Amino acid sequence: MISNDTKQTLKNIISGTIIEGKNDTLTATRNQLCSSFTTDTTTKRDFDKQCEIKKEQEKQLNDYISKNNLWITDFSDQENYLTEGGEAKIYFGKDNKSVIKLNDAVYYFTWLDFFNSILIHNLLFEGTKYELLGFKRSNETLFTVLKQAFIISDNPVNLADVKDLLEFNGFKNTRRNDYYNPELGLILEDIHDENVIVNSNVLFFIDTVFFINLKQP
């Protein structure tokens, strides 16, 4: 069950509140955007307007990245390459315990939406939390460079178990593999058997997409 402290932190993220007391790169970058942009609390958005906002946020990010020396320039695109999906290129970490994900936030309306989603993931799924190592630009596209624990599957995923766990934590199944938490106003999308891994009978959520929507879809 999600603790009251975690719920309060989630509500702060959802409301666009600056998160105090944490100096990690992920939180600091999200806070920087929150100082100039508001968090949208509905998925019913003007697409053209959101595209312009995302471009404005990227300009601010570029300045912030350069000012804080967050560009990663020694990353080889061919090194330890594993696979890629719609939004991320995935590499095996040199420590043999992690994966490195290059993510361009293509699934999100704005960069703030993306960073909020990652922070929400870290709060709810600490076993597979992301660390923001920095940023990389490739072919004019901005990527975050994220580090995540490498989890080995030892059994097939039973989606009924996934549904039970999520519903225990307040996420109601809305359609297929999508969920909604009415108390928090969070949509969790595309939780299929490639985004959840079983190890030692424990479920690990490795890829999540959260959207804030205070009005139930």
PDB file of C-alpha atoms in Angstrom:
ATOM      1  CA  MET A   1       0.000   0.000   0.000  1.00  0.00           C
ATOM      2  CA  ILE A   2       1.262   3.484  -0.864  1.00  0.00           C
ATOM      3  CA  SER A   3       2.250   5.274   2.366  1.00  0.00           C
ATOM      4  CA  ASN A   4       0.820   8.659   3.342  1.00  0.00           C
ATOM      5  CA  ASP A   5       4.261  10.286   3.023  1.00  0.00           C
ATOM      6  CA  THR A   6       4.622   8.951  -0.511  1.00  0.00           C
ATOM      7  CA  LYS A   7       1.104  10.118  -1.370  1.00  0.00           C
ATOM      8  CA  GLN A   8       1.952  13.620  -0.168  1.00  0.00           C
ATOM      9  CA  THR A   9       5.126  13.716  -2.274  1.00  0.00           C
ATOM     10  CA  LEU A  10       3.140  12.466  -5.268  1.00  0.00           C
ATOM     11  CA  LYS A  11       0.575  15.214  -4.734  1.00  0.00           C
ATOM     12  CA  ASN A  12       3.385  17.797  -4.630  1.00  0.00           C
ATOM     13  CA  ILE A  13       4.724  16.516  -7.949  1.00  0.00           C
ATOM     14  CA  ILE A  14       1.256  16.471  -9.485  1.00  0.00           C
ATOM     15  CA  SER A  15       0.487  20.013  -8.350  1.00  0.00           C
ATOM     16  CA  GLY A  16       3.769  21.357  -9.724  1.00  0.00           C
ATOM     17  CA  THR A  17       5.257  22.146  -6.320  1.00  0.00           C
ATOM     18  CA  ILE A  18       9.040  22.562  -6.088  1.00  0.00           C
ATOM     19  CA  ILE A  19      10.439  19.481  -4.324  1.00  0.00           C
ATOM     20  CA  GLU A  20      12.629  20.686  -1.467  1.00  0.00           C
ATOM     21  CA  GLY A  21      15.483  18.855   0.260  1.00  0.00           C
ATOM     22  CA  LYS A  22      16.714  16.765  -2.690  1.00  0.00           C
ATOM     23  CA  ASN A  23      19.748  17.642  -4.791  1.00  0.00           C
ATOM     24  CA  ASP A  24      19.811  14.771  -7.293  1.00  0.00           C
ATOM     25  CA  THR A  25      20.033  15.756 -10.957  1.00  0.00           C
ATOM     26  CA  LEU A  26      16.568  14.449 -11.823  1.00  0.00           C
ATOM     27  CA  THR A  27      14.758  16.428  -9.130  1.00  0.00           C
ATOM     28  CA  ALA A  28      16.849  19.544  -9.704  1.00  0.00           C
ATOM     29  CA  THR A  29      16.127  19.494 -13.455  1.00  0.00           C
ATOM     30  CA  ARG A  30      12.399  19.006 -12.880  1.00  0.00           C
ATOM     31  CA  ASN A  31      12.387  21.831 -10.311  1.00  0.00           C
ATOM     32  CA  GLN A  32      14.124  24.113 -12.818  1.00  0.00           C
ATOM     33  CA  LEU A  33      11.303  23.605 -15.316  1.00  0.00           C
ATOM     34  CA  CYS A  34       8.677  24.050 -12.579  1.00  0.00           C
ATOM     35  CA  SER A  35      10.096  27.496 -11.841  1.00  0.00           C
ATOM     36  CA  SER A  36       8.957  28.671 -15.299  1.00  0.00           C
ATOM     37  CA  PHE A  37       6.203  26.263 -16.388  1.00  0.00           C
ATOM     38  CA  THR A  38       3.044  24.930 -14.778  1.00  0.00           C
ATOM     39  CA  THR A  39       2.105  21.264 -14.614  1.00  0.00           C
ATOM     40  CA  ASP A  40      -0.869  20.391 -16.796  1.00  0.00           C
ATOM     41  CA  THR A  41      -3.461  18.386 -14.878  1.00  0.00           C
ATOM     42  CA  THR A  42      -5.513  17.064 -17.779  1.00  0.00           C
ATOM     43  CA  THR A  43      -4.649  14.999 -20.835  1.00  0.00           C
ATOM     44  CA  LYS A  44      -7.166  16.939 -22.951  1.00  0.00           C
ATOM     45  CA  ARG A  45      -4.695  19.413 -24.423  1.00  0.00           C
ATOM     46  CA  ASP A  46      -4.170  21.690 -27.383  1.00  0.00           C
ATOM     47  CA  PHE A  47      -1.553  19.670 -29.305  1.00  0.00           C
ATOM     48  CA  ASP A  48      -0.054  22.640 -31.178  1.00  0.00           C
ATOM     49  CA  LYS A  49       0.206  24.661 -27.969  1.00  0.00           C
ATOM     50  CA  GLN A  50       1.876  21.771 -26.147  1.00  0.00           C
ATOM     51  CA  CYS A  51       4.419  21.383 -28.973  1.00  0.00           C
ATOM     52  CA  GLU A  52       5.371  25.044 -28.555  1.00  0.00           C
ATOM     53  CA  ILE A  53       5.668  24.619 -24.791  1.00  0.00           C
ATOM     54  CA  LYS A  54       7.886  21.571 -25.261  1.00  0.00           C
ATOM     55  CA  LYS A  55      10.165  23.569 -27.563  1.00  0.00           C
ATOM     56  CA  GLU A  56      10.358  26.390 -25.010  1.00  0.00           C
ATOM     57  CA  GLN A  57      11.192  23.899 -22.279  1.00  0.00           C
ATOM     58  CA  GLU A  58      13.927  22.359 -24.406  1.00  0.00           C
ATOM     59  CA  LYS A  59      15.540  25.774 -24.879  1.00  0.00           C
ATOM     60  CA  GLN A  60      15.538  26.271 -21.112  1.00  0.00           C
ATOM     61  CA  LEU A  61      16.899  22.769 -20.639  1.00  0.00           C
ATOM     62  CA  ASN A  62      19.753  23.420 -23.072  1.00  0.00           C
ATOM     63  CA  ASP A  63      20.839  26.463 -21.060  1.00  0.00           C
ATOM     64  CA  TYR A  64      20.486  24.592 -17.764  1.00  0.00           C
ATOM     65  CA  ILE A  65      22.446  21.582 -19.058  1.00  0.00           C
ATOM     66  CA  SER A  66      25.302  23.728 -20.326  1.00  0.00           C
ATOM     67  CA  LYS A  67      25.412  25.844 -17.168  1.00  0.00           C
ATOM     68  CA  ASN A  68      25.585  22.759 -14.947  1.00  0.00           C
ATOM     69  CA  ASN A  69      27.930  20.669 -17.141  1.00  0.00           C
ATOM     70  CA  LEU A  70      25.370  17.927 -17.682  1.00  0.00           C
ATOM     71  CA  TRP A  71      26.256  17.108 -21.295  1.00  0.00           C
ATOM     72  CA  ILE A  72      27.592  13.568 -21.719  1.00  0.00           C
ATOM     73  CA  THR A  73      30.034  13.636 -24.626  1.00  0.00           C
ATOM     74  CA  ASP A  74      31.937  10.365 -24.193  1.00  0.00           C
ATOM     75  CA  PHE A  75      28.998   8.019 -24.749  1.00  0.00           C
ATOM     76  CA  SER A  76      29.442   5.635 -27.678  1.00  0.00           C
ATOM     77  CA  ASP A  77      26.240   4.770 -29.540  1.00  0.00           C
ATOM     78  CA  GLN A  78      27.602   1.337 -30.388  1.00  0.00           C
ATOM     79  CA  GLU A  79      28.927   0.407 -26.962  1.00  0.00           C
ATOM     80  CA  ASN A  80      27.031  -2.397 -25.174  1.00  0.00           C
ATOM     81  CA  TYR A  81      23.944  -1.826 -27.288  1.00  0.00           C
ATOM     82  CA  LEU A  82      21.003  -4.081 -26.339  1.00  0.00           C
ATOM     83  CA  THR A  83      17.803  -2.939 -28.020  1.00  0.00           C
ATOM     84  CA  GLU A  84      15.466   0.005 -28.531  1.00  0.00           C
ATOM     85  CA  GLY A  85      11.761   0.779 -28.446  1.00  0.00           C
ATOM     86  CA  GLY A  86       9.565   3.675 -29.392  1.00  0.00           C
ATOM     87  CA  GLU A  87      11.237   6.226 -27.140  1.00  0.00           C
ATOM     88  CA  ALA A  88      14.424   4.704 -25.717  1.00  0.00           C
ATOM     89  CA  LYS A  89      17.700   3.165 -26.834  1.00  0.00           C
ATOM     90  CA  ILE A  90      18.972   0.692 -24.258  1.00  0.00           C
ATOM     91  CA  TYR A  91      22.574  -0.242 -23.427  1.00  0.00           C
ATOM     92  CA  PHE A  92      24.128  -2.646 -20.934  1.00  0.00           C
ATOM     93  CA  GLY A  93      25.982  -0.770 -18.199  1.00  0.00           C
ATOM     94  CA  LYS A  94      29.719  -1.198 -17.768  1.00  0.00           C
ATOM     95  CA  ASP A  95      29.129  -2.271 -14.148  1.00  0.00           C
ATOM     96  CA  ASN A  96      27.176  -5.329 -15.437  1.00  0.00           C
ATOM     97  CA  LYS A  97      24.425  -4.441 -12.964  1.00  0.00           C
ATOM     98  CA  SER A  98      22.538  -1.717 -14.790  1.00  0.00           C
ATOM     99  CA  VAL A  99      21.098  -0.599 -18.099  1.00  0.00           C
ATOM    100  CA  ILE A 100      21.529   2.853 -19.621  1.00  0.00           C
ATOM    101  CA  LYS A 101      18.500   4.264 -21.408  1.00  0.00           C
ATOM    102  CA  LEU A 102      18.616   7.150 -23.861  1.00  0.00           C
ATOM    103  CA  ASN A 103      15.124   8.630 -23.818  1.00  0.00           C
ATOM    104  CA  ASP A 104      13.887  11.509 -25.990  1.00  0.00           C
ATOM    105  CA  ALA A 105      10.508  11.944 -24.208  1.00  0.00           C
ATOM    106  CA  VAL A 106       8.657  11.416 -27.489  1.00  0.00           C
ATOM    107  CA  TYR A 107       5.659   9.882 -25.693  1.00  0.00           C
ATOM    108  CA  TYR A 108       5.101  13.013 -23.609  1.00  0.00           C
ATOM    109  CA  PHE A 109       3.466  16.327 -24.463  1.00  0.00           C
ATOM    110  CA  THR A 110       6.172  18.300 -22.621  1.00  0.00           C
ATOM    111  CA  TRP A 111       9.532  17.715 -20.965  1.00  0.00           C
ATOM    112  CA  LEU A 112       7.982  18.549 -17.596  1.00  0.00           C
ATOM    113  CA  ASP A 113       5.460  15.744 -18.149  1.00  0.00           C
ATOM    114  CA  PHE A 114       8.387  13.403 -18.758  1.00  0.00           C
ATOM    115  CA  PHE A 115      10.352  14.354 -15.639  1.00  0.00           C
ATOM    116  CA  ASN A 116       7.207  14.159 -13.511  1.00  0.00           C
ATOM    117  CA  SER A 117       6.583  10.647 -14.843  1.00  0.00           C
ATOM    118  CA  ILE A 118      10.125   9.520 -13.986  1.00  0.00           C
ATOM    119  CA  LEU A 119       9.896  10.953 -10.466  1.00  0.00           C
ATOM    120  CA  ILE A 120       6.531   9.240  -9.941  1.00  0.00           C
ATOM    121  CA  HIS A 121       8.042   5.949 -11.122  1.00  0.00           C
ATOM    122  CA  ASN A 122      10.914   6.340  -8.638  1.00  0.00           C
ATOM    123  CA  LEU A 123       8.497   6.876  -5.762  1.00  0.00           C
ATOM    124  CA  LEU A 124       6.269   3.908  -6.594  1.00  0.00           C
ATOM    125  CA  PHE A 125       8.846   1.436  -7.918  1.00  0.00           C
ATOM    126  CA  GLU A 126      11.998   2.043  -5.927  1.00  0.00           C
ATOM    127  CA  GLY A 127      13.535  -1.293  -6.982  1.00  0.00           C
ATOM    128  CA  THR A 128      13.827  -0.032 -10.560  1.00  0.00           C
ATOM    129  CA  LYS A 129      14.250   3.688  -9.910  1.00  0.00           C
ATOM    130  CA  TYR A 130      15.992   5.832 -12.494  1.00  0.00           C
ATOM    131  CA  GLU A 131      19.092   7.951 -11.992  1.00  0.00           C
ATOM    132  CA  LEU A 132      19.531  10.860 -14.400  1.00  0.00           C
ATOM    133  CA  LEU A 133      23.205  10.797 -15.399  1.00  0.00           C
ATOM    134  CA  GLY A 134      22.969  13.714 -17.824  1.00  0.00           C
ATOM    135  CA  PHE A 135      21.976  14.543 -21.373  1.00  0.00           C
ATOM    136  CA  LYS A 136      23.100  13.766 -24.885  1.00  0.00           C
ATOM    137  CA  ARG A 137      22.251  15.280 -28.254  1.00  0.00           C
ATOM    138  CA  SER A 138      22.209  13.102 -31.366  1.00  0.00           C
ATOM    139  CA  ASN A 139      21.055  14.207 -34.828  1.00  0.00           C
ATOM    140  CA  GLU A 140      19.556  17.361 -33.284  1.00  0.00           C
ATOM    141  CA  THR A 141      17.477  15.294 -30.844  1.00  0.00           C
ATOM    142  CA  LEU A 142      17.827  15.811 -27.089  1.00  0.00           C
ATOM    143  CA  PHE A 143      18.083  12.623 -25.023  1.00  0.00           C
ATOM    144  CA  THR A 144      18.155  12.055 -21.292  1.00  0.00           C
ATOM    145  CA  VAL A 145      20.738   9.483 -20.189  1.00  0.00           C
ATOM    146  CA  LEU A 146      19.087   7.378 -17.495  1.00  0.00           C
ATOM    147  CA  LYS A 147      20.537   4.557 -15.398  1.00  0.00           C
ATOM    148  CA  GLN A 148      18.357   1.744 -14.060  1.00  0.00           C
ATOM    149  CA  ALA A 149      19.029  -1.566 -12.295  1.00  0.00           C
ATOM    150  CA  PHE A 150      19.324  -4.563 -14.618  1.00  0.00           C
ATOM    151  CA  ILE A 151      16.740  -7.165 -13.563  1.00  0.00           C
ATOM    152  CA  ILE A 152      16.894 -10.732 -14.890  1.00  0.00           C
ATOM    153  CA  SER A 153      13.564 -12.471 -15.423  1.00  0.00           C
ATOM    154  CA  ASP A 154      13.281 -15.986 -13.981  1.00  0.00           C
ATOM    155  CA  ASN A 155       9.592 -16.587 -14.736  1.00  0.00           C
ATOM    156  CA  PRO A 156       6.922 -15.401 -17.177  1.00  0.00           C
ATOM    157  CA  VAL A 157       4.821 -12.462 -16.009  1.00  0.00           C
ATOM    158  CA  ASN A 158       1.232 -13.193 -15.016  1.00  0.00           C
ATOM    159  CA  LEU A 159      -0.728 -10.034 -15.860  1.00  0.00           C
ATOM    160  CA  ALA A 160      -3.388 -11.040 -13.328  1.00  0.00           C
ATOM    161  CA  ASP A 161      -0.739 -10.650 -10.591  1.00  0.00           C
ATOM    162  CA  VAL A 162       0.194  -7.249 -12.018  1.00  0.00           C
ATOM    163  CA  LYS A 163      -3.443  -6.180 -11.947  1.00  0.00           C
ATOM    164  CA  ASP A 164      -3.872  -7.382  -8.346  1.00  0.00           C
ATOM    165  CA  LEU A 165      -0.791  -5.442  -7.187  1.00  0.00           C
ATOM    166  CA  LEU A 166      -1.802  -2.243  -8.946  1.00  0.00           C
ATOM    167  CA  GLU A 167      -5.392  -2.441  -7.710  1.00  0.00           C
ATOM    168  CA  PHE A 168      -4.117  -3.017  -4.164  1.00  0.00           C
ATOM    169  CA  ASN A 169      -2.323   0.324  -4.539  1.00  0.00           C
ATOM    170  CA  GLY A 170      -5.370   2.153  -5.859  1.00  0.00           C
ATOM    171  CA  PHE A 171      -4.894   1.795  -9.630  1.00  0.00           C
ATOM    172  CA  LYS A 172      -8.074   0.629 -11.320  1.00  0.00           C
ATOM    173  CA  ASN A 173      -7.872  -1.194 -14.656  1.00  0.00           C
ATOM    174  CA  THR A 174      -9.593   1.039 -17.231  1.00  0.00           C
ATOM    175  CA  ARG A 175      -8.910  -0.874 -20.443  1.00  0.00           C
ATOM    176  CA  ARG A 176      -6.512  -3.603 -21.521  1.00  0.00           C
ATOM    177  CA  ASN A 177      -3.182  -2.711 -19.856  1.00  0.00           C
ATOM    178  CA  ASP A 178      -4.041   0.853 -18.779  1.00  0.00           C
ATOM    179  CA  TYR A 179      -4.812   1.950 -15.216  1.00  0.00           C
ATOM    180  CA  TYR A 180      -6.081   5.002 -13.351  1.00  0.00           C
ATOM    181  CA  ASN A 181      -5.680   6.045  -9.718  1.00  0.00           C
ATOM    182  CA  PRO A 182      -8.686   8.292  -8.900  1.00  0.00           C
ATOM    183  CA  GLU A 183      -7.297   9.394  -5.530  1.00  0.00           C
ATOM    184  CA  LEU A 184      -4.061  10.721  -7.033  1.00  0.00           C
ATOM    185  CA  GLY A 185      -5.288  11.558 -10.525  1.00  0.00           C
ATOM    186  CA  LEU A 186      -2.684   9.401 -12.265  1.00  0.00           C
ATOM    187  CA  ILE A 187      -2.941   7.448 -15.491  1.00  0.00           C
ATOM    188  CA  LEU A 188      -0.538   4.504 -15.861  1.00  0.00           C
ATOM    189  CA  GLU A 189      -0.360   3.226 -19.426  1.00  0.00           C
ATOM    190  CA  ASP A 190       0.768   0.166 -21.349  1.00  0.00           C
ATOM    191  CA  ILE A 191       1.623  -2.188 -18.498  1.00  0.00           C
ATOM    192  CA  HIS A 192       2.092  -5.294 -20.611  1.00  0.00           C
ATOM    193  CA  ASP A 193       4.337  -8.311 -20.046  1.00  0.00           C
ATOM    194  CA  GLU A 194       7.437  -6.666 -21.565  1.00  0.00           C
ATOM    195  CA  ASN A 195       7.294  -3.729 -19.148  1.00  0.00           C
ATOM    196  CA  VAL A 196       7.144  -5.864 -16.002  1.00  0.00           C
ATOM    197  CA  ILE A 197       9.694  -8.513 -14.985  1.00  0.00           C
ATOM    198  CA  VAL A 198       9.402 -11.312 -12.420  1.00  0.00           C
ATOM    199  CA  ASN A 199      12.410 -12.258 -10.307  1.00  0.00           C
ATOM    200  CA  SER A 200      12.170 -14.456  -7.206  1.00  0.00           C
ATOM    201  CA  ASN A 201       8.370 -14.032  -7.301  1.00  0.00           C
ATOM    202  CA  VAL A 202       8.711 -10.240  -7.080  1.00  0.00           C
ATOM    203  CA  LEU A 203       7.288  -7.947  -9.765  1.00  0.00           C
ATOM    204  CA  PHE A 204       9.633  -5.275 -11.114  1.00  0.00           C
ATOM    205  CA  PHE A 205       8.171  -2.478 -13.249  1.00  0.00           C
ATOM    206  CA  ILE A 206      10.931  -1.477 -15.660  1.00  0.00           C
ATOM    207  CA  ASP A 207       9.070   0.775 -18.103  1.00  0.00           C
ATOM    208  CA  THR A 208       6.179   2.957 -17.024  1.00  0.00           C
ATOM    209  CA  VAL A 209       4.393   5.910 -18.566  1.00  0.00           C
ATOM    210  CA  PHE A 210       2.496   8.135 -16.135  1.00  0.00           C
ATOM    211  CA  PHE A 211       0.222  11.018 -17.064  1.00  0.00           C
ATOM    212  CA  ILE A 212      -1.437  13.445 -14.688  1.00  0.00           C
ATOM    213  CA  ASN A 213      -5.187  13.686 -15.207  1.00  0.00           C
ATOM    214  CA  LEU A 214      -7.269  14.914 -12.289  1.00  0.00           C
ATOM    215  CA  LYS A 215     -10.460  14.171 -14.215  1.00  0.00           C
ATOM    216  CA  GLN A 216     -11.067  10.439 -14.570  1.00  0.00           C
ATOM    217  CA  PRO A 217     -10.775   9.346 -18.234  1.00  0.00           C
TER     218      PRO A 217
END
